[in-house]
Coordinates of C-alpha atoms in Angstrom, one line a residue:
M1 CA 11.0 -16.4 -21.0
P2 CA 12.1 -16.8 -24.6
L3 CA 13.0 -13.1 -25.0
E4 CA 16.1 -13.6 -27.2
T5 CA 14.6 -15.9 -29.8
K6 CA 14.0 -14.9 -33.3
P7 CA 10.6 -13.4 -34.2
A8 CA 8.0 -16.2 -34.5
E9 CA 6.7 -17.1 -37.9
I10 CA 3.1 -16.0 -38.3
I11 CA 1.1 -19.0 -39.6
G12 CA -2.2 -17.3 -40.3
T13 CA -5.2 -17.0 -38.1
H14 CA -7.6 -19.3 -36.4
I15 CA -11.2 -18.4 -35.6
V16 CA -11.7 -19.8 -32.1
Q17 CA -15.3 -18.8 -32.1
D18 CA -17.5 -16.2 -33.9
Q19 CA -16.0 -13.4 -31.8
L20 CA -12.4 -14.4 -31.3
I21 CA -9.4 -14.5 -33.6
W22 CA -6.2 -16.3 -32.6
Y23 CA -2.9 -15.5 -34.2
P24 CA -0.8 -18.6 -33.4
R25 CA 3.0 -18.7 -33.5
V26 CA 5.5 -21.4 -34.6
G27 CA 7.6 -22.8 -31.7
H28 CA 5.7 -21.1 -28.8
D29 CA 3.3 -23.8 -27.8
N30 CA 4.1 -23.4 -24.1
N31 CA 3.4 -19.6 -23.7
T32 CA 1.6 -18.9 -20.5
R33 CA 0.7 -15.2 -21.3
C34 CA -1.5 -13.7 -23.9
V35 CA -2.8 -10.3 -25.0
I36 CA -6.4 -9.8 -26.2
F37 CA -7.3 -6.8 -28.3
V38 CA -10.8 -5.3 -27.8
H39 CA -12.1 -2.7 -30.2
G40 CA -14.5 0.2 -29.4
V41 CA -18.0 1.2 -30.4
T42 CA -18.7 0.8 -34.2
G43 CA -15.1 -0.7 -34.4
D44 CA -13.9 -3.7 -36.2
I45 CA -12.1 -6.8 -34.8
V46 CA -9.3 -6.4 -37.4
K47 CA -9.5 -3.0 -39.0
T48 CA -9.5 -1.0 -35.8
W49 CA -5.9 -1.9 -35.2
Q50 CA -4.6 -1.5 -38.8
S51 CA -3.5 1.4 -40.8
K52 CA -5.3 1.6 -44.2
E53 CA -2.0 2.4 -46.0
L54 CA 0.1 -0.3 -44.4
K55 CA -2.5 -3.0 -44.0
A56 CA -0.7 -3.9 -40.8
G57 CA -0.7 -2.6 -37.3
F58 CA -0.7 -3.5 -33.6
V59 CA -1.1 -7.2 -33.9
E60 CA 1.6 -7.6 -36.5
L61 CA 4.0 -5.5 -34.5
I62 CA 3.6 -7.6 -31.4
L63 CA 4.0 -10.8 -33.4
A64 CA 7.2 -9.6 -34.9
D65 CA 8.7 -8.2 -31.7
V66 CA 11.6 -10.4 -30.3
A67 CA 11.0 -9.0 -26.9
L68 CA 7.3 -10.1 -26.7
Q69 CA 7.5 -13.7 -28.0
D70 CA 6.2 -15.0 -24.7
Y71 CA 2.8 -13.5 -25.5
D72 CA 0.2 -15.2 -27.6
V73 CA -2.1 -12.8 -29.5
Y74 CA -5.9 -12.7 -29.8
A75 CA -8.5 -10.2 -31.0
F76 CA -12.0 -10.1 -29.7
G77 CA -15.0 -8.6 -31.5
Y78 CA -18.6 -7.9 -30.5
Y79 CA -21.7 -6.6 -32.3
T80 CA -21.7 -2.8 -32.7
K81 CA -23.0 -0.8 -35.6
K82 CA -23.7 2.9 -36.1
Y83 CA -27.4 2.4 -35.7
R84 CA -27.6 -0.8 -33.7
G85 CA -25.8 -2.1 -30.6
P86 CA -26.9 -3.9 -27.4
P87 CA -25.9 -2.6 -24.0
I88 CA -22.2 -2.7 -23.0
D89 CA -23.1 -5.3 -20.4
H90 CA -23.9 -7.8 -23.2
A91 CA -20.6 -7.2 -24.8
A92 CA -18.9 -7.9 -21.4
K93 CA -20.7 -11.3 -21.3
D94 CA -19.6 -12.1 -24.9
L95 CA -16.0 -11.3 -23.8
A96 CA -16.4 -13.7 -20.8
S97 CA -17.5 -16.4 -23.2
A98 CA -14.5 -15.7 -25.5
V99 CA -12.0 -15.8 -22.6
S100 CA -13.4 -19.2 -21.4
S101 CA -13.0 -20.5 -25.0
L102 CA -9.3 -19.7 -25.3
P103 CA -7.5 -22.8 -26.7
R104 CA -4.9 -22.8 -24.0
H105 CA -4.7 -22.1 -20.3
Y106 CA -3.0 -18.8 -19.5
D107 CA -1.6 -17.6 -16.2
S108 CA -1.6 -14.0 -17.3
I109 CA -3.9 -12.1 -19.7
V110 CA -3.5 -8.5 -20.7
F111 CA -6.3 -6.5 -22.4
I112 CA -5.4 -3.8 -24.9
A113 CA -8.6 -1.9 -25.5
H114 CA -9.8 1.1 -27.6
S115 CA -12.6 3.5 -26.7
M116 CA -15.7 1.7 -25.5
G117 CA -13.7 -1.6 -25.6
G118 CA -12.0 -0.5 -22.3
L119 CA -15.4 -0.3 -20.6
V120 CA -16.3 -3.8 -21.9
C121 CA -13.1 -5.1 -20.3
M122 CA -13.7 -3.2 -17.1
Q123 CA -17.3 -4.6 -16.8
Y124 CA -16.0 -8.1 -17.6
I125 CA -13.4 -7.8 -14.7
I126 CA -16.1 -6.5 -12.3
D127 CA -18.4 -9.4 -13.3
R128 CA -15.7 -12.0 -12.7
L129 CA -14.7 -10.6 -9.4
Q130 CA -18.2 -11.2 -8.1
R131 CA -18.1 -14.8 -9.0
P132 CA -17.2 -17.4 -6.3
D133 CA -14.2 -18.8 -8.2
G134 CA -12.1 -15.8 -7.4
P135 CA -10.4 -13.0 -9.5
P136 CA -9.6 -13.7 -13.2
P137 CA -5.9 -14.1 -14.3
I138 CA -5.9 -10.6 -15.7
S139 CA -2.5 -8.9 -15.1
G140 CA -2.9 -5.7 -17.1
L141 CA -5.4 -3.4 -18.7
L142 CA -4.2 -0.9 -21.3
L143 CA -6.8 1.7 -22.3
Y144 CA -6.5 3.9 -25.5
G145 CA -9.1 6.7 -25.6
T146 CA -11.5 5.0 -23.2
P147 CA -14.3 7.4 -21.9
T148 CA -14.1 6.1 -18.3
T149 CA -16.5 8.9 -17.2
G150 CA -18.5 9.1 -20.5
S151 CA -18.5 11.3 -23.6
D152 CA -20.0 14.8 -23.4
L153 CA -20.0 14.8 -27.3
L154 CA -22.8 12.2 -27.2
K155 CA -24.9 14.1 -24.7
V156 CA -24.5 17.4 -26.6
A157 CA -25.6 15.7 -29.8
R158 CA -28.7 14.3 -28.1
L159 CA -29.6 17.6 -26.6
V160 CA -29.2 19.4 -29.9
G161 CA -31.3 16.7 -31.6
Y162 CA -34.1 17.1 -29.0
G163 CA -33.9 20.8 -29.5
V164 CA -34.5 20.5 -33.2
G165 CA -37.1 17.9 -32.5
M166 CA -39.2 20.4 -30.6
K167 CA -39.8 22.2 -33.9
I168 CA -39.8 19.1 -36.1
P169 CA -41.5 16.2 -34.1
V170 CA -40.3 13.5 -36.6
I171 CA -36.7 14.2 -35.6
S172 CA -37.5 13.8 -31.9
H173 CA -39.2 10.5 -32.7
A174 CA -36.2 9.3 -34.8
I175 CA -33.8 10.1 -31.9
D176 CA -35.9 8.0 -29.5
L177 CA -35.9 5.1 -31.9
F178 CA -32.1 5.4 -32.4
R179 CA -31.5 5.4 -28.6
K180 CA -33.6 2.2 -28.3
S181 CA -31.7 0.4 -31.0
Q182 CA -28.2 1.7 -30.3
Q183 CA -28.0 1.3 -26.5
Q184 CA -24.2 1.5 -26.5
F185 CA -24.3 5.2 -27.2
V186 CA -26.8 5.6 -24.3
D187 CA -24.4 3.8 -22.0
L188 CA -21.5 6.0 -23.2
E189 CA -23.2 9.3 -22.2
T190 CA -21.6 11.2 -19.3
G191 CA -23.6 10.4 -16.1
S192 CA -25.3 7.4 -17.6
E193 CA -26.7 4.7 -15.3
F194 CA -24.2 2.2 -16.7
L195 CA -21.1 4.4 -16.2
T196 CA -22.2 5.4 -12.7
R197 CA -22.6 1.8 -11.7
L198 CA -19.3 0.7 -13.3
F199 CA -17.3 3.6 -11.8
D200 CA -18.6 2.8 -8.3
Q201 CA -17.7 -0.9 -8.6
W202 CA -14.3 -0.2 -10.2
A203 CA -13.4 2.1 -7.3
L204 CA -14.6 -0.5 -4.8
R205 CA -13.0 -3.6 -6.3
V206 CA -10.0 -2.5 -8.5
V207 CA -8.6 1.0 -7.9
N208 CA -5.4 0.7 -5.8
G209 CA -6.2 -2.9 -5.1
G210 CA -9.8 -2.3 -4.1
H211 CA -11.3 -1.5 -0.7
E212 CA -11.4 -3.8 2.2
E213 CA -15.2 -3.7 2.2
A214 CA -15.1 -5.8 -1.0
G215 CA -13.4 -8.7 0.8
D216 CA -11.9 -11.2 -1.6
Q217 CA -13.9 -9.9 -4.5
R218 CA -11.3 -7.3 -5.5
M219 CA -7.9 -7.4 -7.1
W220 CA -4.7 -5.4 -7.8
L221 CA -4.5 -4.7 -11.5
A222 CA -1.8 -2.8 -13.5
V223 CA -3.6 -0.1 -15.6
R224 CA -2.3 2.4 -18.1
V225 CA -4.4 5.0 -19.8
V226 CA -3.4 6.6 -23.2
T227 CA -5.2 9.7 -24.4
G228 CA -5.1 11.6 -27.7
N229 CA -4.4 15.3 -27.5
N230 CA -6.5 15.7 -30.7
D231 CA -9.3 13.4 -29.6
I232 CA -12.7 15.3 -29.8
A233 CA -14.7 12.2 -28.9
V234 CA -13.2 11.6 -25.5
S235 CA -11.9 14.4 -23.3
E236 CA -8.6 14.1 -21.5
A237 CA -10.4 14.1 -18.1
S238 CA -12.6 11.2 -19.2
G239 CA -9.7 9.3 -20.7
K240 CA -7.7 9.6 -17.5
G241 CA -10.5 8.8 -15.1
V242 CA -9.2 8.0 -11.7
Y243 CA -5.6 7.5 -12.9
G244 CA -2.9 10.1 -12.5
A245 CA 0.4 11.1 -14.0
I246 CA 2.2 7.8 -13.4
D247 CA -0.4 5.7 -15.3
W248 CA -1.4 8.3 -17.9
K249 CA 0.3 8.8 -21.3
P250 CA -1.0 11.6 -23.6
L251 CA -0.1 11.3 -27.3
Q252 CA -0.5 13.7 -30.2
F253 CA -3.2 11.7 -32.1
D254 CA -7.0 11.7 -32.7
H255 CA -9.4 9.1 -31.4
I256 CA -9.2 6.8 -34.4
Q257 CA -5.4 7.1 -35.1
L258 CA -4.6 6.5 -31.5
V259 CA -4.5 2.7 -32.1
K260 CA -2.9 2.6 -35.5
P261 CA 0.9 2.5 -34.9
A262 CA 2.9 2.6 -38.1
A263 CA 6.2 1.1 -36.9
A264 CA 8.0 -0.6 -34.0
N265 CA 9.4 2.8 -32.9
D266 CA 6.0 4.5 -32.9
R267 CA 5.0 6.0 -29.5
R268 CA 1.6 4.4 -29.8
Y269 CA 3.2 0.9 -30.0
L270 CA 6.0 1.6 -27.5
E271 CA 3.4 2.4 -24.8
A272 CA 1.9 -1.1 -25.3
K273 CA 5.3 -2.8 -25.5
S274 CA 6.5 -1.3 -22.2
F275 CA 3.2 -2.1 -20.6
L276 CA 3.3 -5.7 -21.7
Q277 CA 6.8 -6.0 -20.2
I278 CA 5.7 -4.5 -16.9
A279 CA 2.7 -6.9 -16.8
R280 CA 5.1 -9.9 -16.7
R281 CA 6.0 -8.8 -13.2
T282 CA 2.4 -8.3 -11.9
D283 CA 1.9 -11.6 -10.0
P284 CA -1.6 -11.1 -8.6
D285 CA -0.9 -13.1 -5.4
V286 CA 2.3 -11.2 -4.7
L287 CA 0.7 -7.8 -5.5
D288 CA -2.3 -8.6 -3.3
R289 CA 0.1 -9.3 -0.4
V290 CA 1.9 -6.0 -1.1
W291 CA -1.4 -4.3 -1.3
R292 CA -2.4 -5.6 2.1
A293 CA 0.9 -4.5 3.6
S294 CA 0.6 -1.0 2.0
Q295 CA -3.0 -0.7 3.3
D296 CA -1.8 -1.2 6.9
T297 CA 0.9 1.5 6.3
W298 CA -1.6 3.8 4.6
A299 CA -4.0 3.4 7.5
S300 CA -1.4 4.8 9.8
R301 CA -2.1 8.2 8.5
F302 CA -5.3 8.2 10.6
G303 CA -3.3 7.4 13.7
R304 CA -1.0 9.5 15.8
V305 CA 1.6 11.7 14.0
S306 CA 4.4 13.0 16.2
K307 CA 6.7 15.9 15.2
D308 CA 10.1 17.2 16.2
L309 CA 10.8 14.1 18.4
V310 CA 13.8 14.3 20.7
F311 CA 14.8 11.2 22.5
F312 CA 17.7 10.5 24.9
T313 CA 18.4 7.4 27.0
E314 CA 21.4 6.5 29.2
I315 CA 21.9 2.8 29.9
D316 CA 24.3 1.8 32.7
L317 CA 26.0 -1.5 32.3
R318 CA 28.8 -1.1 34.9
K319 CA 29.0 -3.7 37.6
S320 CA 29.1 -1.0 40.3
T321 CA 25.6 0.1 39.5
R322 CA 23.9 -3.3 39.4
R323 CA 20.7 -3.8 41.4
S324 CA 20.0 -6.0 44.4
G325 CA 16.9 -7.8 45.5
A326 CA 14.3 -9.4 43.3
L327 CA 15.4 -7.5 40.2
A328 CA 19.2 -8.1 40.7
A329 CA 19.4 -9.4 37.1
Y330 CA 18.3 -6.0 35.8
G331 CA 20.1 -2.7 35.3
T332 CA 18.8 0.8 35.0
C333 CA 18.2 3.3 32.3
T334 CA 17.3 7.0 32.4
T335 CA 15.2 8.3 29.5
I336 CA 13.9 11.6 28.3
C337 CA 11.5 11.8 25.4
E338 CA 9.7 14.8 24.0
Y339 CA 7.5 15.3 20.9
R340 CA 4.6 17.3 19.6
F341 CA 1.3 15.7 18.6
I342 CA -2.4 16.6 18.4
L343 CA -4.0 15.9 21.8
G344 CA -7.1 13.7 21.2
S345 CA -8.6 13.1 24.6
D346 CA -8.7 14.3 28.2
F347 CA -6.1 11.6 29.3
I348 CA -3.0 9.8 28.1
D349 CA -1.8 6.3 28.8
F350 CA 1.9 5.4 29.7
G351 CA 3.3 2.1 30.6
I352 CA 5.7 -0.8 30.5
S353 CA 5.6 -4.0 28.5
F354 CA 7.6 -7.1 29.3
A355 CA 7.4 -8.6 25.8
A356 CA 6.2 -7.3 22.4
S357 CA 2.5 -6.8 22.3
A358 CA 0.4 -5.7 19.3
E359 CA -2.6 -5.5 21.6
L360 CA -1.1 -2.4 23.3
W361 CA -0.8 -0.4 20.1
A362 CA -4.2 -1.4 19.0
R363 CA -5.8 0.4 21.9
Q364 CA -7.7 3.6 21.2
P365 CA -6.3 6.0 21.9
A366 CA -2.8 4.4 21.7
P367 CA -0.5 4.9 24.6
V368 CA 1.8 7.9 24.3
Y369 CA 4.8 5.8 25.3
I370 CA 5.7 2.2 26.2
H371 CA 8.9 1.2 27.9
Q372 CA 9.4 -2.2 26.4
V373 CA 11.6 -4.6 28.4
G374 CA 12.0 -7.1 25.6
L375 CA 12.1 -10.5 27.5
D376 CA 10.8 -12.3 24.4
L377 CA 14.0 -11.5 22.6
L378 CA 16.1 -13.6 24.9
P379 CA 16.8 -17.3 24.9
Q380 CA 14.0 -19.3 26.5
A381 CA 16.1 -20.2 29.6
E382 CA 17.1 -16.6 30.4
Q383 CA 13.6 -15.4 29.5
T384 CA 12.0 -17.8 32.0
A385 CA 14.4 -16.8 34.8
L386 CA 14.0 -13.1 34.2
R387 CA 10.2 -13.4 34.0
Q388 CA 10.1 -15.1 37.4
S389 CA 11.8 -12.0 38.9
I390 CA 9.2 -9.8 37.3
D391 CA 6.4 -12.0 38.6
S392 CA 7.7 -11.8 42.1
T393 CA 7.3 -8.0 41.9
L394 CA 3.8 -8.2 40.4
R395 CA 2.6 -10.4 43.3
N396 CA 2.5 -7.3 45.4
E397 CA -1.2 -6.2 45.7
D398 CA -0.2 -2.6 46.1
D399 CA -0.3 -1.1 42.6
E400 CA 1.6 2.0 43.6
A401 CA 4.4 -0.1 45.0
V402 CA 4.6 -2.2 41.8
W403 CA 4.6 0.9 39.7
S404 CA 7.3 2.5 41.8
T405 CA 9.5 -0.5 41.4
F406 CA 9.5 -0.3 37.7
F407 CA 9.4 3.6 37.6
P408 CA 11.2 4.9 40.7
R409 CA 11.2 8.3 39.0
L410 CA 8.7 9.5 36.5
S411 CA 7.6 12.9 35.3
I412 CA 5.1 13.5 32.5
S413 CA 4.0 17.0 31.3
I414 CA 2.0 18.6 28.5
D415 CA 3.0 22.1 27.6
N416 CA 5.0 22.3 30.8
V417 CA 2.0 21.3 33.0
V418 CA 2.7 18.2 35.1
L419 CA 0.2 15.4 35.0
Q420 CA -0.7 13.2 37.9
G421 CA -1.0 9.5 37.7
D422 CA -4.5 8.0 38.1
E423 CA -5.9 4.5 37.7
F424 CA -3.9 1.4 36.6
N425 CA -4.9 -0.9 33.8
W426 CA -4.0 -4.6 34.1
P427 CA -4.5 -6.8 31.0
T428 CA -5.2 -10.0 33.0
T429 CA -6.9 -11.0 36.2
T430 CA -3.8 -13.0 37.3
R431 CA -1.2 -10.3 37.9
T432 CA 1.8 -12.5 37.8
S433 CA 1.2 -13.4 34.2
A434 CA 0.5 -9.8 33.0
P435 CA 2.4 -9.0 29.8
W436 CA 2.1 -5.3 30.4
L437 CA 0.9 -2.6 32.8
L438 CA -0.5 0.8 31.9
R439 CA -1.3 3.9 34.0
R440 CA -3.7 6.6 33.0
F441 CA -2.7 10.3 33.4
R442 CA -5.7 12.6 33.2
L443 CA -5.5 16.3 32.1
P444 CA -6.0 18.9 34.8
A445 CA -8.8 21.4 34.1
G446 CA -6.4 24.0 32.7
L447 CA -5.4 21.7 29.8
A448 CA -9.0 20.8 28.7
A449 CA -9.0 23.6 26.1
K450 CA -5.9 22.0 24.5
I451 CA -7.8 18.9 23.3
G452 CA -7.7 18.9 19.4
T453 CA -4.6 21.2 19.3
M454 CA -0.9 20.5 18.8
V455 CA 0.8 20.1 22.2
T456 CA 4.3 19.2 23.5
L457 CA 4.5 16.0 25.5
R458 CA 7.6 15.5 27.7
M459 CA 8.5 12.4 29.7
R460 CA 11.4 11.7 32.0
Y461 CA 11.8 8.4 33.9
D462 CA 14.1 5.8 35.3
S463 CA 13.3 2.1 34.8
V464 CA 14.6 -1.4 34.5
V465 CA 16.5 -3.1 31.7
P466 CA 17.2 -6.8 31.4
S467 CA 20.6 -8.6 31.5
S468 CA 22.3 -10.3 28.5
L469 CA 20.4 -8.4 25.8
P470 CA 23.3 -6.5 24.2
H471 CA 21.4 -4.1 22.0
F472 CA 19.0 -1.1 22.0
T473 CA 16.4 -0.3 19.4
F474 CA 14.3 2.8 19.1
S475 CA 11.3 2.1 16.9
A476 CA 8.2 4.0 15.8
P477 CA 4.7 2.5 16.0
W478 CA 3.2 5.5 14.2
I479 CA 4.3 8.3 11.8
V480 CA 7.2 10.5 13.0
H481 CA 8.2 13.7 11.3
K482 CA 11.8 14.7 12.3
A483 CA 13.6 12.8 15.0
K484 CA 16.8 13.1 17.0
V485 CA 17.8 10.1 19.0
D486 CA 20.8 9.9 21.4
V487 CA 21.8 6.7 23.2
V488 CA 24.5 6.6 25.8
V489 CA 25.7 3.2 27.0
K490 CA 28.1 3.0 30.0
G491 CA 30.5 0.0 30.0
D492 CA 33.6 -1.5 28.6
F493 CA 33.0 -2.8 25.1
E494 CA 34.7 -5.2 22.7
Y495 CA 32.6 -3.7 19.9
F496 CA 29.9 -1.1 19.6
V497 CA 28.1 -0.6 16.3
L498 CA 25.2 1.5 14.9
G499 CA 22.4 0.6 12.5
H500 CA 19.1 1.8 11.2
R501 CA 16.1 1.0 9.0
L502 CA 13.8 3.6 7.5
V503 CA 10.5 3.3 5.8
P504 CA 10.6 4.9 3.4
D505 CA 14.4 4.8 2.8
G506 CA 16.1 8.1 3.5
K507 CA 19.2 9.8 4.8
V508 CA 20.1 9.5 8.5
E509 CA 22.9 11.4 10.1
R510 CA 24.8 9.0 12.4
R511 CA 27.8 9.4 14.5
L512 CA 29.6 7.6 17.4
E513 CA 31.4 9.4 20.2
Q514 CA 33.5 8.2 23.1
V515 CA 32.1 9.6 26.4
L516 CA 33.1 9.2 30.0
E517 CA 33.0 5.5 30.8
G518 CA 31.0 4.6 27.7
R519 CA 29.9 5.4 24.1
K520 CA 27.3 7.7 22.7
A521 CA 25.3 7.0 19.5
H522 CA 23.5 9.9 17.7
F523 CA 20.9 9.6 15.0
S524 CA 18.9 12.3 13.3
H525 CA 16.4 12.3 10.4
E526 CA 14.6 15.3 9.0
E527 CA 11.9 13.5 6.9
I528 CA 9.0 11.2 7.5
M529 CA 9.5 7.9 9.4
L530 CA 6.7 5.3 8.9
P531 CA 5.8 2.5 11.3
G532 CA 8.5 -0.1 11.2
S533 CA 11.4 2.4 11.1
G534 CA 14.1 2.0 13.7
M535 CA 17.5 3.0 14.9
D536 CA 19.6 0.5 16.8
V537 CA 22.9 0.1 18.7
R538 CA 24.6 -3.3 19.3
W539 CA 27.5 -4.1 21.5
R540 CA 29.5 -6.7 23.3
L541 CA 31.0 -6.2 26.7
R542 CA 34.6 -7.3 27.5
D543 CA 33.3 -9.3 30.4
H544 CA 30.5 -10.9 28.3
N545 CA 30.9 -14.3 29.9
Q546 CA 29.6 -12.8 33.1
A547 CA 26.1 -11.3 33.4
T548 CA 25.8 -8.3 31.2
L549 CA 23.2 -5.6 31.3
S550 CA 21.7 -4.1 28.2
S551 CA 18.8 -2.1 27.0
P552 CA 15.3 -3.1 26.1
E553 CA 13.8 -3.2 22.7
H554 CA 12.2 0.3 22.9
A555 CA 9.3 -0.7 20.5
G556 CA 7.7 2.6 19.8
E557 CA 9.0 4.3 22.9
A558 CA 9.1 7.8 21.8
S559 CA 6.9 7.9 18.8

């Protein structure tokens, strides 16, 4: 981007069509961005943006700004008079025609709009989103004094006029004629049919990237709203609309003066300059992908939230404790997990997964805990051999025997009331290929009244861990508020290191201690952990050339 070049020489204006003025630059024929000014009701394509005293204004300031030389500049106008004006829908169609007539192709277009001009831009964007050729290349919308929810001043004027008209019929008749000829004022009234329809569509397709119900006919759009503290035509609430403090800038001007900056250091201009700089970074495709990712995270607020989580696991990697039999390549771990959550049904599911499975966490309700073995994290040769030993256990037709092999000791309680295991859930008809196994624990009659309330869930169990996977990860598949995680690993290590990832980023208290025949890692976090957060330990045993034992990837174990 040619940001350090000298200000481009202004070489006059070109009338692209009856409603579009182009302000070309010298030496900037390859610009891929442009800004289009759109005036308001009864406004003028040129004079709206200029101060009478200076005969210059917004357009001239942008053209002279070294930092904005990568933007071409246009001004759009449409028919609007005090006593005549077609509906705002018509002006939006005129804007569409003007954009399609731009003399160059632009990857990024930013609208700077005043008053009703903002509604014209919004309607144009909504119309374009509903076309089969996809969203327009609009990367920003800057609104100055735009009545996004209408103007009460116009409604009051109409009501007063009709009040007088009851006594003087000719006045009432004149008002009716005016409303038929100047339909833009009708559209601008608070609660008008046009604004109601526009607001609904804007919320569906644009606000926060739009709603998933809109499918591909939506877009993420950078928006900034600027209001005037002395504006009697548009209230602050209407000027802000659905946009909050981050996107809202109040200035000490009236409705007309809001778009007549006097100099490059004028706040009215600086808001536009900073917004145009931000709009450079709003790649619609990238932002849409960010939006989709954020929607998945935001949707997690409707899932389980666990509080005050306490997690402890002890993994024994010593040769003297290794297993025998079909699972000789596996070691053992002892785990205790406790957290508070709102009990949503008369049962809970608990289980084991031999490889990562999104299917498990998509179940409704989600399991309260999964011991994940993590075979898919191993090299293929090791994974195949270890899977065969799992399958030899799964061939047993006795569900209780299979379960006891993986969980020789298991205790689950809610508010200190122990639950009893009930039916098993196998994901496949062929047991030897099952990626996971769940068991349902139903509430006793005494806990039925707890449904819908915050309860304390506590789990303690022994289970298997695979060999040659030298790390442990605690991760959260849903929101966790406050967590303490302790991991004890018994063995003789060449190295033993801690790590973590938090979404959002935050402070984690970490420490490493030497304990009898091993190491202990401690993590604690007092804030929110979103799905994707994790705390991990990695190590290497001194006898690593021999079979080593390590922990599973505990994907969401105690969340």
